[in-house]
XYZ file of C-alpha atoms in Angstrom:
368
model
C 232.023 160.394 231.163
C 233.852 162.807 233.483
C 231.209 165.863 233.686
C 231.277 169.150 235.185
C 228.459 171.262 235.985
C 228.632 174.862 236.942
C 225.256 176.162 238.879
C 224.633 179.509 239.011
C 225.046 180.874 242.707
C 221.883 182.569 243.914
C 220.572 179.316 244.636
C 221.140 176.048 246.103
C 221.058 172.862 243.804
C 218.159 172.605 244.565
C 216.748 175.535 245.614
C 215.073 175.795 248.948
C 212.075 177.633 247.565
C 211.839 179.429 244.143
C 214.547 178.628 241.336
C 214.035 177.311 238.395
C 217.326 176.744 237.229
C 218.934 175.498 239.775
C 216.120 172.827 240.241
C 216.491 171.686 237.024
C 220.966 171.429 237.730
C 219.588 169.315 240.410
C 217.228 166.535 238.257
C 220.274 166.818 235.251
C 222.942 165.982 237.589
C 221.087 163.238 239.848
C 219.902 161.612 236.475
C 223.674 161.338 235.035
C 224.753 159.897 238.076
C 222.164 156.899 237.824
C 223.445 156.419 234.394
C 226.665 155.581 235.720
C 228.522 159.239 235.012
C 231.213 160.787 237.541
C 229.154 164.122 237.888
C 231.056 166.999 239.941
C 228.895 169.776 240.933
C 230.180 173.033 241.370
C 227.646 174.692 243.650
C 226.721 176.908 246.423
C 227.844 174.645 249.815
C 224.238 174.511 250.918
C 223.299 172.263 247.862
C 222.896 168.727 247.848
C 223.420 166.271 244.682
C 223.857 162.188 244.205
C 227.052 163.594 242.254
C 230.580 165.185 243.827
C 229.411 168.470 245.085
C 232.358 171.065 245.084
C 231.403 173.749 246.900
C 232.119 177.048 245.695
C 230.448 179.255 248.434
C 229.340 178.568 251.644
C 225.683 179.352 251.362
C 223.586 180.501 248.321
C 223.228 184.148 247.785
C 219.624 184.739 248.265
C 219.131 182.859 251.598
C 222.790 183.826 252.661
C 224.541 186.748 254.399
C 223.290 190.056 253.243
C 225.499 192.499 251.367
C 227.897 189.701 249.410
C 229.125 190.822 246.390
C 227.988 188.399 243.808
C 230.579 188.948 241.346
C 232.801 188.119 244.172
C 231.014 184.801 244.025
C 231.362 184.046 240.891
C 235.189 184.683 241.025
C 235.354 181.887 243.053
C 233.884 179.597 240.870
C 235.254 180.754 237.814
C 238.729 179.806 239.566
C 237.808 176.390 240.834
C 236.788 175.081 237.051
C 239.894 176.770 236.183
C 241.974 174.304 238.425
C 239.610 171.200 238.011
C 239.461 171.886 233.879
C 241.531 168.846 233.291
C 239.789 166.568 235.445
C 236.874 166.722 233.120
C 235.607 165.200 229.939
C 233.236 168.154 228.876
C 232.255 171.270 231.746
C 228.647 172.145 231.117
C 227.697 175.678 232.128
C 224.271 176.923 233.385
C 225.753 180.390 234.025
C 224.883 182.463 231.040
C 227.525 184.418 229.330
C 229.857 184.972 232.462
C 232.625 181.578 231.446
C 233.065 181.953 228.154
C 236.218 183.778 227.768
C 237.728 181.246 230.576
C 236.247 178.149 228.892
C 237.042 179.020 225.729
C 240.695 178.856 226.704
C 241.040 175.723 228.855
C 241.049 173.094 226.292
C 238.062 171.062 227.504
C 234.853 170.499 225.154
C 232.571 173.064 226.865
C 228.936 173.661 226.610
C 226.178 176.521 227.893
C 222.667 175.737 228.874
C 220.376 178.939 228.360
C 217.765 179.491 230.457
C 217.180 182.686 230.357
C 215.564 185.325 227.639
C 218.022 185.931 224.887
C 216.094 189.121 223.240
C 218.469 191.707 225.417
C 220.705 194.129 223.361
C 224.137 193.382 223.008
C 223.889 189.670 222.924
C 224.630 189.447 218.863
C 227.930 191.125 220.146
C 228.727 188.537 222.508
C 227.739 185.919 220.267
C 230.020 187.126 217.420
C 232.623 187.162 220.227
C 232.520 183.052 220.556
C 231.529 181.246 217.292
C 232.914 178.190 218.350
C 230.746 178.220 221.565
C 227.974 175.095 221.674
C 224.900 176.550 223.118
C 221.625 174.670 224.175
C 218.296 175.997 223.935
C 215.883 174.973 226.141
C 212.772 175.842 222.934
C 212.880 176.674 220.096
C 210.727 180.304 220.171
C 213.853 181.053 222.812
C 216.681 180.720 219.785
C 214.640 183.318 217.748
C 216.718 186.523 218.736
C 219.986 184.743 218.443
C 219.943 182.798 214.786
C 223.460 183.163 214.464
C 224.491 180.943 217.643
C 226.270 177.642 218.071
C 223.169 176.028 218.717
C 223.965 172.186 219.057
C 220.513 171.442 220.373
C 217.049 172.256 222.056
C 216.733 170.011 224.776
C 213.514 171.020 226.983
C 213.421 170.321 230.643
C 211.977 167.553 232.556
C 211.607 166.272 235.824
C 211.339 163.031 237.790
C 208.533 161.539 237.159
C 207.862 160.443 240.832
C 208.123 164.237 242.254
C 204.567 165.030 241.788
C 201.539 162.599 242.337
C 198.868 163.480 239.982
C 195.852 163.758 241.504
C 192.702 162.946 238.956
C 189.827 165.056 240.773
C 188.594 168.174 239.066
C 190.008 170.221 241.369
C 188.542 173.211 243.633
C 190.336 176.784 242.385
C 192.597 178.497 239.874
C 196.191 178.751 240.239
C 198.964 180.742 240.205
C 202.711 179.713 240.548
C 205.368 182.501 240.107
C 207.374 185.604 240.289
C 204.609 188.413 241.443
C 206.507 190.702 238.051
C 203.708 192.456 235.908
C 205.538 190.007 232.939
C 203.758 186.559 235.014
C 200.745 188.177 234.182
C 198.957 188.296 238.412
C 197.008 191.183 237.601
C 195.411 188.961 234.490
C 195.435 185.627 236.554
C 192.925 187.415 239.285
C 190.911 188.975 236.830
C 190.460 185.646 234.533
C 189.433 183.838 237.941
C 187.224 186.808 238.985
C 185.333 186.971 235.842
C 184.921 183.045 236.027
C 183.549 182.704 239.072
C 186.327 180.617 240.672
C 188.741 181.248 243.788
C 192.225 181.713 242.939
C 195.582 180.893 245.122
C 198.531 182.851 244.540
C 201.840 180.679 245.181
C 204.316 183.442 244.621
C 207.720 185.412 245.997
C 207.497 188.956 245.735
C 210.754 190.286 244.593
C 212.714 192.779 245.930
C 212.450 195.436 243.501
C 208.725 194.844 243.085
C 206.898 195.598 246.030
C 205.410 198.557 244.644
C 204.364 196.858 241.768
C 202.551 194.147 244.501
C 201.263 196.971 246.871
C 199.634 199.118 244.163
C 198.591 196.197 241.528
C 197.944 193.235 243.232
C 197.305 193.226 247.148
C 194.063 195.411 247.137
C 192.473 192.750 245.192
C 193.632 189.614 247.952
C 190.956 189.412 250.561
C 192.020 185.430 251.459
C 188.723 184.631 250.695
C 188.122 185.100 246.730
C 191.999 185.257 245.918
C 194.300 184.022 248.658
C 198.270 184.718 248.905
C 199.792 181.592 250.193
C 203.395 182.506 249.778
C 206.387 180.889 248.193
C 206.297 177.306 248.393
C 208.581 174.753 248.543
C 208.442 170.964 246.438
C 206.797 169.301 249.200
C 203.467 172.464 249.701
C 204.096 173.093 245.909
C 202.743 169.384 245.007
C 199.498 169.635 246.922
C 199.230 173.305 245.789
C 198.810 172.567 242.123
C 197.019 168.700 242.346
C 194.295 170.266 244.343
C 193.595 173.227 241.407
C 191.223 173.375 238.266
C 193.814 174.364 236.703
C 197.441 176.547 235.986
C 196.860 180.185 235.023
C 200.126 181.069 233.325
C 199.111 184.607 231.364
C 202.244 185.277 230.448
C 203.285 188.491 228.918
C 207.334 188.214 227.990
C 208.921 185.368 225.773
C 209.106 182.520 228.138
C 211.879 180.539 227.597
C 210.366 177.734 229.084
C 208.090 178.000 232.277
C 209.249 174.838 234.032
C 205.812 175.431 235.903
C 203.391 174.176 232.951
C 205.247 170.888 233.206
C 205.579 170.566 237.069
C 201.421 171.361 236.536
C 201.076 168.803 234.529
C 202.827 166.241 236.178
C 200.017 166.822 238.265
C 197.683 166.249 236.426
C 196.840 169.644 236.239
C 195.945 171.167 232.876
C 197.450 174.476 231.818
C 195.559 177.697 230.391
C 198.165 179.847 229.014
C 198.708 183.355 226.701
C 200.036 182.346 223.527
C 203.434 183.562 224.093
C 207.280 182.271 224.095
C 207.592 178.758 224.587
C 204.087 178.109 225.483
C 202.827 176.509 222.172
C 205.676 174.150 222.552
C 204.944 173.109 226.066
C 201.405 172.686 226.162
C 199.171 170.359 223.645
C 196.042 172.567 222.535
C 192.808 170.329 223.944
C 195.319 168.116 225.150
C 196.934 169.096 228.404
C 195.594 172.641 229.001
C 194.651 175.671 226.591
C 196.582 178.005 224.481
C 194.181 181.171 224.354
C 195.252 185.032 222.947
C 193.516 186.818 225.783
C 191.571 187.138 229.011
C 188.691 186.767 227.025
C 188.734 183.650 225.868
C 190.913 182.514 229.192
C 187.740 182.998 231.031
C 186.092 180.775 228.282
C 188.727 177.966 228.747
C 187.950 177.333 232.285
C 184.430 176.870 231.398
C 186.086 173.944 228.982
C 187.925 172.309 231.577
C 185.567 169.439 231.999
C 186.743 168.182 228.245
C 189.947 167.808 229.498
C 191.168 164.081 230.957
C 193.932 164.586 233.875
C 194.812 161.570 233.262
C 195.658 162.111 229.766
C 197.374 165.074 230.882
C 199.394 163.194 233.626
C 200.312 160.663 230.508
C 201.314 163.474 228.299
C 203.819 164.438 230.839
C 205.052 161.025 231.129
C 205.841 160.557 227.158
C 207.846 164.443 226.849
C 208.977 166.036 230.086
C 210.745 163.457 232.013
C 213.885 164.043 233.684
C 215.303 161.016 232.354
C 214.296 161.691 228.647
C 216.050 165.163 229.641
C 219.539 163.456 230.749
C 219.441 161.009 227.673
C 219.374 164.190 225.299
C 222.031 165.895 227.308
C 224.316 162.732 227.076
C 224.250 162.696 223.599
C 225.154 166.499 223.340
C 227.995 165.881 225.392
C 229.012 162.709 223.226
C 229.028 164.569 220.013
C 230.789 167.632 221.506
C 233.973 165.197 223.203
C 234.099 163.303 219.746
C 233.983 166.694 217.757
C 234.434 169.938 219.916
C 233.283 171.368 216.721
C 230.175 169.560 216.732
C 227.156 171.316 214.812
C 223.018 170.464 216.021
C 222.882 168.939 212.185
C 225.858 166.869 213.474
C 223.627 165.300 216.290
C 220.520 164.887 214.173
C 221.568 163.572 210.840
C 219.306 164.266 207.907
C 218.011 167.327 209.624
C 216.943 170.277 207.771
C 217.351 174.148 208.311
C 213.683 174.676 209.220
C 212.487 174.966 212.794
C 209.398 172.347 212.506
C 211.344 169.963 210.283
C 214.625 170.070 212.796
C 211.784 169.024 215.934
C 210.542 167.039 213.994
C 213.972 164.647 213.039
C 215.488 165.151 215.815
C 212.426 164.080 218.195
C 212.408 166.753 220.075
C 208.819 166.802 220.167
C 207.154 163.957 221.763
């Protein structure tokens, strides 16, 4: 197949340091390619891919010139699909809502990738807007505000499954992987490590708008000693950052879509102890690969049950459902069903599958 894949702009594919998204454009489009597709990626011109990259923009937004105009950005790129449309089998977007009036017109099987929360108001509207849109969903808790979508299928992420070594030791502190935003839960993570006993490393970017948030919440409680900041981190400090912890602190307090950080844990070899929120109970295996717990409370209590936990199993458990390759084969046969029927519907995909959320997993084999 002829594929296109539009990135979103803030980031390079992949992303020097933080972003999720765009890493996970990268793993998609490098995976296709092996299977013998003619990928084009339409990108920031910093980005690197085993497909065609076009590049849209010279450099990503984030690590690029100060003061661009995104929308200007995304102008660009909205014109070069335009042009390229018929050079394509099926155009995937990972750009949210901002194609669809332009895709919708071009005559080429089309399909969006969601990564992002979907409870915002005004998205019913925009959904009513494009009924014949395919949508993915990248869980199942993420599809709950939005019922009335196209939703062809959930495909969750994965990555390769040589990016990480695990490492099988217990590990020597708690950690912490993410956006420094009250909604990551920090302020939880150093208090669950604090009332265990055990040192906790922050691996984190503070965003622009939340400095306040750090200064006033978070960076009285960092003495480098007890809890240490260590700063964003890129694949190659990221791998040794989580191998060498206990465990993932991921106290969530929003509806995760997906927290590509659980897996990239557990890949690892790293359990997970996680707030029962969003995605989480679909990511991580109760007693399994890490801990689904309600509260600090009985967060604090998990890490005293990390012992029962085999890394190896954990390591395993990644193997069997988050590989990038198991990600691509789901994604190829979205993109099959939408070229042979642009109308395509998810029950289309998965014969015999019912209207019910567990029973639709289930069928489909979505969970693994």
């Amino acid at each position: 197949m002829r594929i296109a894949q539009l990135a979103p702009l803030a980031e390079s594919v992949p992303p020097k340091l933080y972003g999720g998204t765009e890493r996970v454009v990268a793993w998609l489009v490098d995976e296709l390619v092996e299977f013998g597709h003619e990928v084009t990626l339409f990108a920031s011109g910093d980005s690197r891919t085993k497909g065609k990259l076009h590049p849209v923009w010279p450099r990503a937004l984030r690590l690029g010139r100060k003061g661009v105009d995104p929308n200007a950005a995304s102008a660009v790129l909205l014109e070069a699909i335009a042009r390229r449309a018929k050079d394509f089998d099926v155009i995937h977007a990972h750009i949210d809502w901002l194609p669809l009036p332009l895709l919708s017109r071009l005559g080429v099987p089309f399909l969006t990738t969601m990564h992002g929360r979907l409870d915002l108001p005004g998205l019913p509207d925009v959904v009513r807007e494009f009924p014949g849109a395919g949508f993915i969903s990248i869980s199942e808790h993420q599809r709950v505000p939005l019922p009335d979508a196209n939703w062809i299928a959930t495909i969750q992420h994965g990555l390769p499954s040589h990016l990480f070594r695990p490492s099988f030791d217990e590990g020597s502190y708690l950690a912490f992987l993410g956006r420094l935003t009250a909604e990551k839960g920090p302020e939880d993570a150093i208090q669950i490590a604090r009332a265990a006993g055990e040192p906790l490393r922050i691996a984190a970017k503070i965003p622009r708008g939340e400095t306040g948030y750090f200064k006033k919440k978070l960076e009285p409680h960092i003495d480098g000693r007890t809890v240490q900041l260590v700063g964003e981190v890129d694949d190659a400090k990221k791998q040794p950052f989580l191998a060498d912890a206990a465990a993932l602190l991921f106290p969530i307090d929003w509806p995760e879509p997906f927290g590509l950080v659980m897996i990239e844990a557990m890949a690892c070899g790293t359990p997970v102890i996680a707030y029962r929120s969003g995605s989480v109970p679909e990511v991580v295996e109760h007693g399994v690969t890490g801990f689904i717990v309600e509260n600090e409370e009985q967060a604090v209590r998990a890490v005293g049950e990390l012992g029962r936990l085999d890394r190896r199993v954990v390591r395993a458990r990644f193997e069997a459902r988050f590989s990038a390759s198991r990600m691509a084969r789901e994604y190829e046969r979205a993109y099959r069903g939408l070229i042979a029927d642009p109308g395509v519907k998810e029950t289309d995909l998965c014969p015999g599958a019912q209207p019910s959320i567990p029973e639709r997993i289930w069928r489909c084999g979505l969970e693994r």
